[in-house]
Amino acid sequence: MSNWYDFLPLLFLVLIFWLLIIRPARARQREFLKTQNALSVGDKIMLASGIFGEITAIGDETLELRIAPETVVTVSRQAVARVVPAAPAGSDD
């Protein structure tokens, strides 16, 4: 029975590691995949590099992104950091 108690600190460390590292990483990965799957033409997005643009075409692994009038670049889907919410109607920004 005392051998079982010897493993309690190790089990406690594994549990803490799982709660603080593994679980949040999985949640971030799920959120990232959800964002990737929800992309559609016309969405305004921000790339991981900080470049903003509007999606003009979607491929399996790439997106075409309009970053300025008549300037379209092809980027990896993995580069998308977030979808920028649309500005409310009537805002002055």
Short mmCIF file of N, CA and C in Angstrom, two decimals:
data_model
loop_
_atom_site.label_atom_id
_atom_site.label_comp_id
_atom_site.label_asym_id
_atom_site.label_seq_id
_atom_site.Cartn_x
_atom_site.Cartn_y
_atom_site.Cartn_z
N MET A 1 0.81 -1.20 0.00
CA MET A 1 0.00 0.00 0.00
C MET A 1 0.85 1.26 0.00
N SER A 2 2.01 1.22 0.63
CA SER A 2 2.86 2.41 0.69
C SER A 2 3.44 2.75 -0.69
N ASN A 3 3.58 1.76 -1.57
CA ASN A 3 4.07 2.03 -2.93
C ASN A 3 3.09 2.92 -3.69
N TRP A 4 1.82 2.74 -3.44
CA TRP A 4 0.80 3.55 -4.09
C TRP A 4 0.93 5.02 -3.69
N TYR A 5 1.21 5.27 -2.44
CA TYR A 5 1.38 6.64 -1.94
C TYR A 5 2.63 7.30 -2.51
N ASP A 6 3.60 6.52 -2.89
CA ASP A 6 4.82 7.07 -3.48
C ASP A 6 4.54 7.71 -4.84
N PHE A 7 3.52 7.25 -5.52
CA PHE A 7 3.20 7.77 -6.84
C PHE A 7 2.23 8.97 -6.81
N LEU A 8 1.69 9.29 -5.68
CA LEU A 8 0.75 10.41 -5.60
C LEU A 8 1.36 11.75 -6.03
N PRO A 9 2.56 12.09 -5.60
CA PRO A 9 3.13 13.37 -6.09
C PRO A 9 3.30 13.41 -7.61
N LEU A 10 3.71 12.29 -8.19
CA LEU A 10 3.86 12.23 -9.65
C LEU A 10 2.51 12.37 -10.34
N LEU A 11 1.50 11.70 -9.84
CA LEU A 11 0.16 11.82 -10.41
C LEU A 11 -0.38 13.23 -10.27
N PHE A 12 -0.09 13.86 -9.14
CA PHE A 12 -0.50 15.24 -8.93
C PHE A 12 0.16 16.17 -9.94
N LEU A 13 1.45 15.98 -10.20
CA LEU A 13 2.16 16.80 -11.19
C LEU A 13 1.60 16.60 -12.60
N VAL A 14 1.30 15.38 -12.95
CA VAL A 14 0.72 15.09 -14.26
C VAL A 14 -0.64 15.77 -14.40
N LEU A 15 -1.44 15.72 -13.35
CA LEU A 15 -2.75 16.37 -13.38
C LEU A 15 -2.61 17.88 -13.53
N ILE A 16 -1.71 18.49 -12.80
CA ILE A 16 -1.48 19.93 -12.90
C ILE A 16 -0.99 20.29 -14.30
N PHE A 17 -0.06 19.50 -14.84
CA PHE A 17 0.45 19.74 -16.20
C PHE A 17 -0.69 19.69 -17.20
N TRP A 18 -1.56 18.70 -17.07
CA TRP A 18 -2.68 18.56 -17.99
C TRP A 18 -3.63 19.75 -17.87
N LEU A 19 -3.93 20.18 -16.66
CA LEU A 19 -4.87 21.29 -16.45
C LEU A 19 -4.30 22.63 -16.94
N LEU A 20 -3.00 22.84 -16.78
CA LEU A 20 -2.42 24.14 -17.11
C LEU A 20 -1.85 24.23 -18.52
N ILE A 21 -1.48 23.12 -19.12
CA ILE A 21 -0.81 23.14 -20.43
C ILE A 21 -1.65 22.47 -21.52
N ILE A 22 -1.95 21.22 -21.36
CA ILE A 22 -2.59 20.43 -22.42
C ILE A 22 -4.02 20.90 -22.70
N ARG A 23 -4.82 21.05 -21.69
CA ARG A 23 -6.22 21.41 -21.88
C ARG A 23 -6.40 22.77 -22.57
N PRO A 24 -5.71 23.83 -22.12
CA PRO A 24 -5.85 25.11 -22.82
C PRO A 24 -5.32 25.06 -24.26
N ALA A 25 -4.26 24.30 -24.50
CA ALA A 25 -3.72 24.19 -25.86
C ALA A 25 -4.74 23.52 -26.78
N ARG A 26 -5.41 22.51 -26.29
CA ARG A 26 -6.45 21.85 -27.10
C ARG A 26 -7.60 22.80 -27.39
N ALA A 27 -7.98 23.60 -26.41
CA ALA A 27 -9.07 24.56 -26.62
C ALA A 27 -8.67 25.59 -27.67
N ARG A 28 -7.43 26.08 -27.62
CA ARG A 28 -6.96 27.03 -28.64
C ARG A 28 -6.94 26.39 -30.02
N GLN A 29 -6.52 25.12 -30.10
CA GLN A 29 -6.48 24.42 -31.37
C GLN A 29 -7.89 24.25 -31.94
N ARG A 30 -8.84 23.90 -31.09
CA ARG A 30 -10.24 23.77 -31.56
C ARG A 30 -10.77 25.10 -32.06
N GLU A 31 -10.47 26.19 -31.36
CA GLU A 31 -10.93 27.51 -31.78
C GLU A 31 -10.29 27.91 -33.10
N PHE A 32 -9.01 27.60 -33.28
CA PHE A 32 -8.31 27.90 -34.53
C PHE A 32 -8.94 27.14 -35.69
N LEU A 33 -9.20 25.86 -35.50
CA LEU A 33 -9.82 25.05 -36.56
C LEU A 33 -11.23 25.54 -36.87
N LYS A 34 -11.96 25.97 -35.85
CA LYS A 34 -13.30 26.51 -36.06
C LYS A 34 -13.23 27.78 -36.92
N THR A 35 -12.27 28.64 -36.62
CA THR A 35 -12.07 29.86 -37.41
C THR A 35 -11.70 29.52 -38.84
N GLN A 36 -10.80 28.56 -39.03
CA GLN A 36 -10.37 28.17 -40.37
C GLN A 36 -11.53 27.62 -41.19
N ASN A 37 -12.37 26.83 -40.59
CA ASN A 37 -13.49 26.22 -41.32
C ASN A 37 -14.62 27.20 -41.60
N ALA A 38 -14.69 28.29 -40.85
CA ALA A 38 -15.77 29.25 -41.02
C ALA A 38 -15.43 30.36 -42.01
N LEU A 39 -14.23 30.36 -42.58
CA LEU A 39 -13.84 31.41 -43.52
C LEU A 39 -14.70 31.35 -44.77
N SER A 40 -15.08 32.54 -45.27
CA SER A 40 -15.85 32.59 -46.51
C SER A 40 -15.45 33.84 -47.29
N VAL A 41 -15.75 33.82 -48.57
CA VAL A 41 -15.44 34.96 -49.44
C VAL A 41 -16.17 36.18 -48.91
N GLY A 42 -15.45 37.30 -48.83
CA GLY A 42 -16.01 38.55 -48.34
C GLY A 42 -15.66 38.84 -46.89
N ASP A 43 -15.17 37.83 -46.16
CA ASP A 43 -14.77 38.06 -44.76
C ASP A 43 -13.56 38.97 -44.71
N LYS A 44 -13.54 39.84 -43.74
CA LYS A 44 -12.37 40.66 -43.48
C LYS A 44 -11.57 39.95 -42.39
N ILE A 45 -10.27 39.76 -42.65
CA ILE A 45 -9.45 38.99 -41.73
C ILE A 45 -8.15 39.72 -41.42
N MET A 46 -7.48 39.25 -40.38
CA MET A 46 -6.15 39.73 -40.06
C MET A 46 -5.22 38.52 -40.08
N LEU A 47 -4.10 38.67 -40.78
CA LEU A 47 -3.10 37.62 -40.81
C LEU A 47 -2.24 37.67 -39.56
N ALA A 48 -1.51 36.62 -39.29
CA ALA A 48 -0.62 36.57 -38.13
C ALA A 48 0.44 37.66 -38.21
N SER A 49 0.76 38.13 -39.40
CA SER A 49 1.77 39.18 -39.57
C SER A 49 1.19 40.57 -39.34
N GLY A 50 -0.13 40.66 -39.15
CA GLY A 50 -0.77 41.95 -38.89
C GLY A 50 -1.37 42.60 -40.13
N ILE A 51 -1.32 41.93 -41.26
CA ILE A 51 -1.89 42.47 -42.49
C ILE A 51 -3.40 42.21 -42.50
N PHE A 52 -4.16 43.25 -42.82
CA PHE A 52 -5.61 43.13 -42.90
C PHE A 52 -6.02 43.05 -44.36
N GLY A 53 -7.10 42.35 -44.64
CA GLY A 53 -7.60 42.28 -46.00
C GLY A 53 -8.95 41.59 -46.06
N GLU A 54 -9.45 41.47 -47.28
CA GLU A 54 -10.74 40.84 -47.53
C GLU A 54 -10.53 39.62 -48.41
N ILE A 55 -11.14 38.51 -48.05
CA ILE A 55 -11.00 37.27 -48.81
C ILE A 55 -11.74 37.41 -50.13
N THR A 56 -11.05 37.13 -51.25
CA THR A 56 -11.70 37.17 -52.56
C THR A 56 -11.88 35.77 -53.15
N ALA A 57 -11.07 34.80 -52.71
CA ALA A 57 -11.22 33.42 -53.18
C ALA A 57 -10.62 32.49 -52.14
N ILE A 58 -11.17 31.28 -52.07
CA ILE A 58 -10.71 30.29 -51.08
C ILE A 58 -10.36 29.01 -51.81
N GLY A 59 -9.15 28.50 -51.52
CA GLY A 59 -8.71 27.20 -52.02
C GLY A 59 -8.60 26.23 -50.86
N ASP A 60 -8.10 25.03 -51.13
CA ASP A 60 -7.95 24.05 -50.06
C ASP A 60 -6.92 24.49 -49.02
N GLU A 61 -5.79 24.99 -49.48
CA GLU A 61 -4.70 25.38 -48.58
C GLU A 61 -4.38 26.87 -48.60
N THR A 62 -4.96 27.61 -49.54
CA THR A 62 -4.62 29.02 -49.69
C THR A 62 -5.86 29.89 -49.78
N LEU A 63 -5.65 31.18 -49.58
CA LEU A 63 -6.69 32.19 -49.75
C LEU A 63 -6.14 33.28 -50.65
N GLU A 64 -7.02 33.92 -51.40
CA GLU A 64 -6.63 35.13 -52.10
C GLU A 64 -7.20 36.27 -51.30
N LEU A 65 -6.33 37.23 -50.97
CA LEU A 65 -6.68 38.29 -50.05
C LEU A 65 -6.45 39.64 -50.70
N ARG A 66 -7.52 40.47 -50.75
CA ARG A 66 -7.38 41.83 -51.27
C ARG A 66 -6.91 42.71 -50.13
N ILE A 67 -5.70 43.26 -50.28
CA ILE A 67 -5.13 44.10 -49.22
C ILE A 67 -5.19 45.58 -49.59
N ALA A 68 -5.45 45.88 -50.84
CA ALA A 68 -5.60 47.24 -51.34
C ALA A 68 -6.38 47.14 -52.65
N PRO A 69 -6.94 48.24 -53.12
CA PRO A 69 -7.65 48.17 -54.40
C PRO A 69 -6.72 47.62 -55.49
N GLU A 70 -7.19 46.62 -56.18
CA GLU A 70 -6.47 45.97 -57.27
C GLU A 70 -5.16 45.32 -56.83
N THR A 71 -5.04 45.00 -55.54
CA THR A 71 -3.87 44.27 -55.04
C THR A 71 -4.36 43.03 -54.30
N VAL A 72 -4.17 41.88 -54.92
CA VAL A 72 -4.60 40.61 -54.35
C VAL A 72 -3.37 39.74 -54.16
N VAL A 73 -3.22 39.19 -52.95
CA VAL A 73 -2.10 38.30 -52.66
C VAL A 73 -2.64 36.93 -52.28
N THR A 74 -1.83 35.92 -52.51
CA THR A 74 -2.19 34.56 -52.13
C THR A 74 -1.44 34.23 -50.84
N VAL A 75 -2.19 33.78 -49.84
CA VAL A 75 -1.60 33.46 -48.54
C VAL A 75 -2.08 32.08 -48.10
N SER A 76 -1.35 31.49 -47.19
CA SER A 76 -1.72 30.21 -46.61
C SER A 76 -2.89 30.40 -45.66
N ARG A 77 -3.79 29.45 -45.63
CA ARG A 77 -4.92 29.52 -44.68
C ARG A 77 -4.41 29.55 -43.24
N GLN A 78 -3.27 28.91 -43.00
CA GLN A 78 -2.71 28.85 -41.66
C GLN A 78 -2.26 30.22 -41.15
N ALA A 79 -2.10 31.19 -42.06
CA ALA A 79 -1.65 32.53 -41.67
C ALA A 79 -2.77 33.37 -41.08
N VAL A 80 -4.00 32.93 -41.19
CA VAL A 80 -5.13 33.72 -40.69
C VAL A 80 -5.12 33.68 -39.16
N ALA A 81 -5.03 34.85 -38.55
CA ALA A 81 -5.03 34.94 -37.09
C ALA A 81 -6.45 35.08 -36.55
N ARG A 82 -7.26 35.92 -37.21
CA ARG A 82 -8.63 36.11 -36.74
C ARG A 82 -9.48 36.75 -37.81
N VAL A 83 -10.78 36.60 -37.65
CA VAL A 83 -11.74 37.27 -38.52
C VAL A 83 -12.08 38.59 -37.84
N VAL A 84 -12.02 39.67 -38.61
CA VAL A 84 -12.31 41.00 -38.08
C VAL A 84 -13.81 41.22 -38.16
N PRO A 85 -14.45 41.57 -37.05
CA PRO A 85 -15.90 41.79 -37.09
C PRO A 85 -16.23 42.99 -37.98
N ALA A 86 -17.35 42.89 -38.66
CA ALA A 86 -17.79 43.99 -39.52
C ALA A 86 -18.15 45.20 -38.68
N ALA A 87 -17.85 46.38 -39.22
CA ALA A 87 -18.19 47.62 -38.51
C ALA A 87 -19.69 47.80 -38.52
N PRO A 88 -20.26 48.25 -37.42
CA PRO A 88 -21.72 48.46 -37.39
C PRO A 88 -22.13 49.55 -38.38
N ALA A 89 -23.30 49.41 -38.93
CA ALA A 89 -23.81 50.40 -39.89
C ALA A 89 -23.92 51.76 -39.21
N GLY A 90 -23.46 52.78 -39.90
CA GLY A 90 -23.56 54.12 -39.37
C GLY A 90 -22.35 54.56 -38.56
N SER A 91 -21.34 53.69 -38.42
CA SER A 91 -20.16 54.11 -37.67
C SER A 91 -19.29 54.99 -38.55
N ASP A 92 -18.58 55.91 -37.95
CA ASP A 92 -17.78 56.86 -38.70
C ASP A 92 -16.36 56.36 -38.98
N ASP A 93 -15.97 55.22 -38.46
CA ASP A 93 -14.61 54.71 -38.65
C ASP A 93 -14.41 54.12 -40.01
#
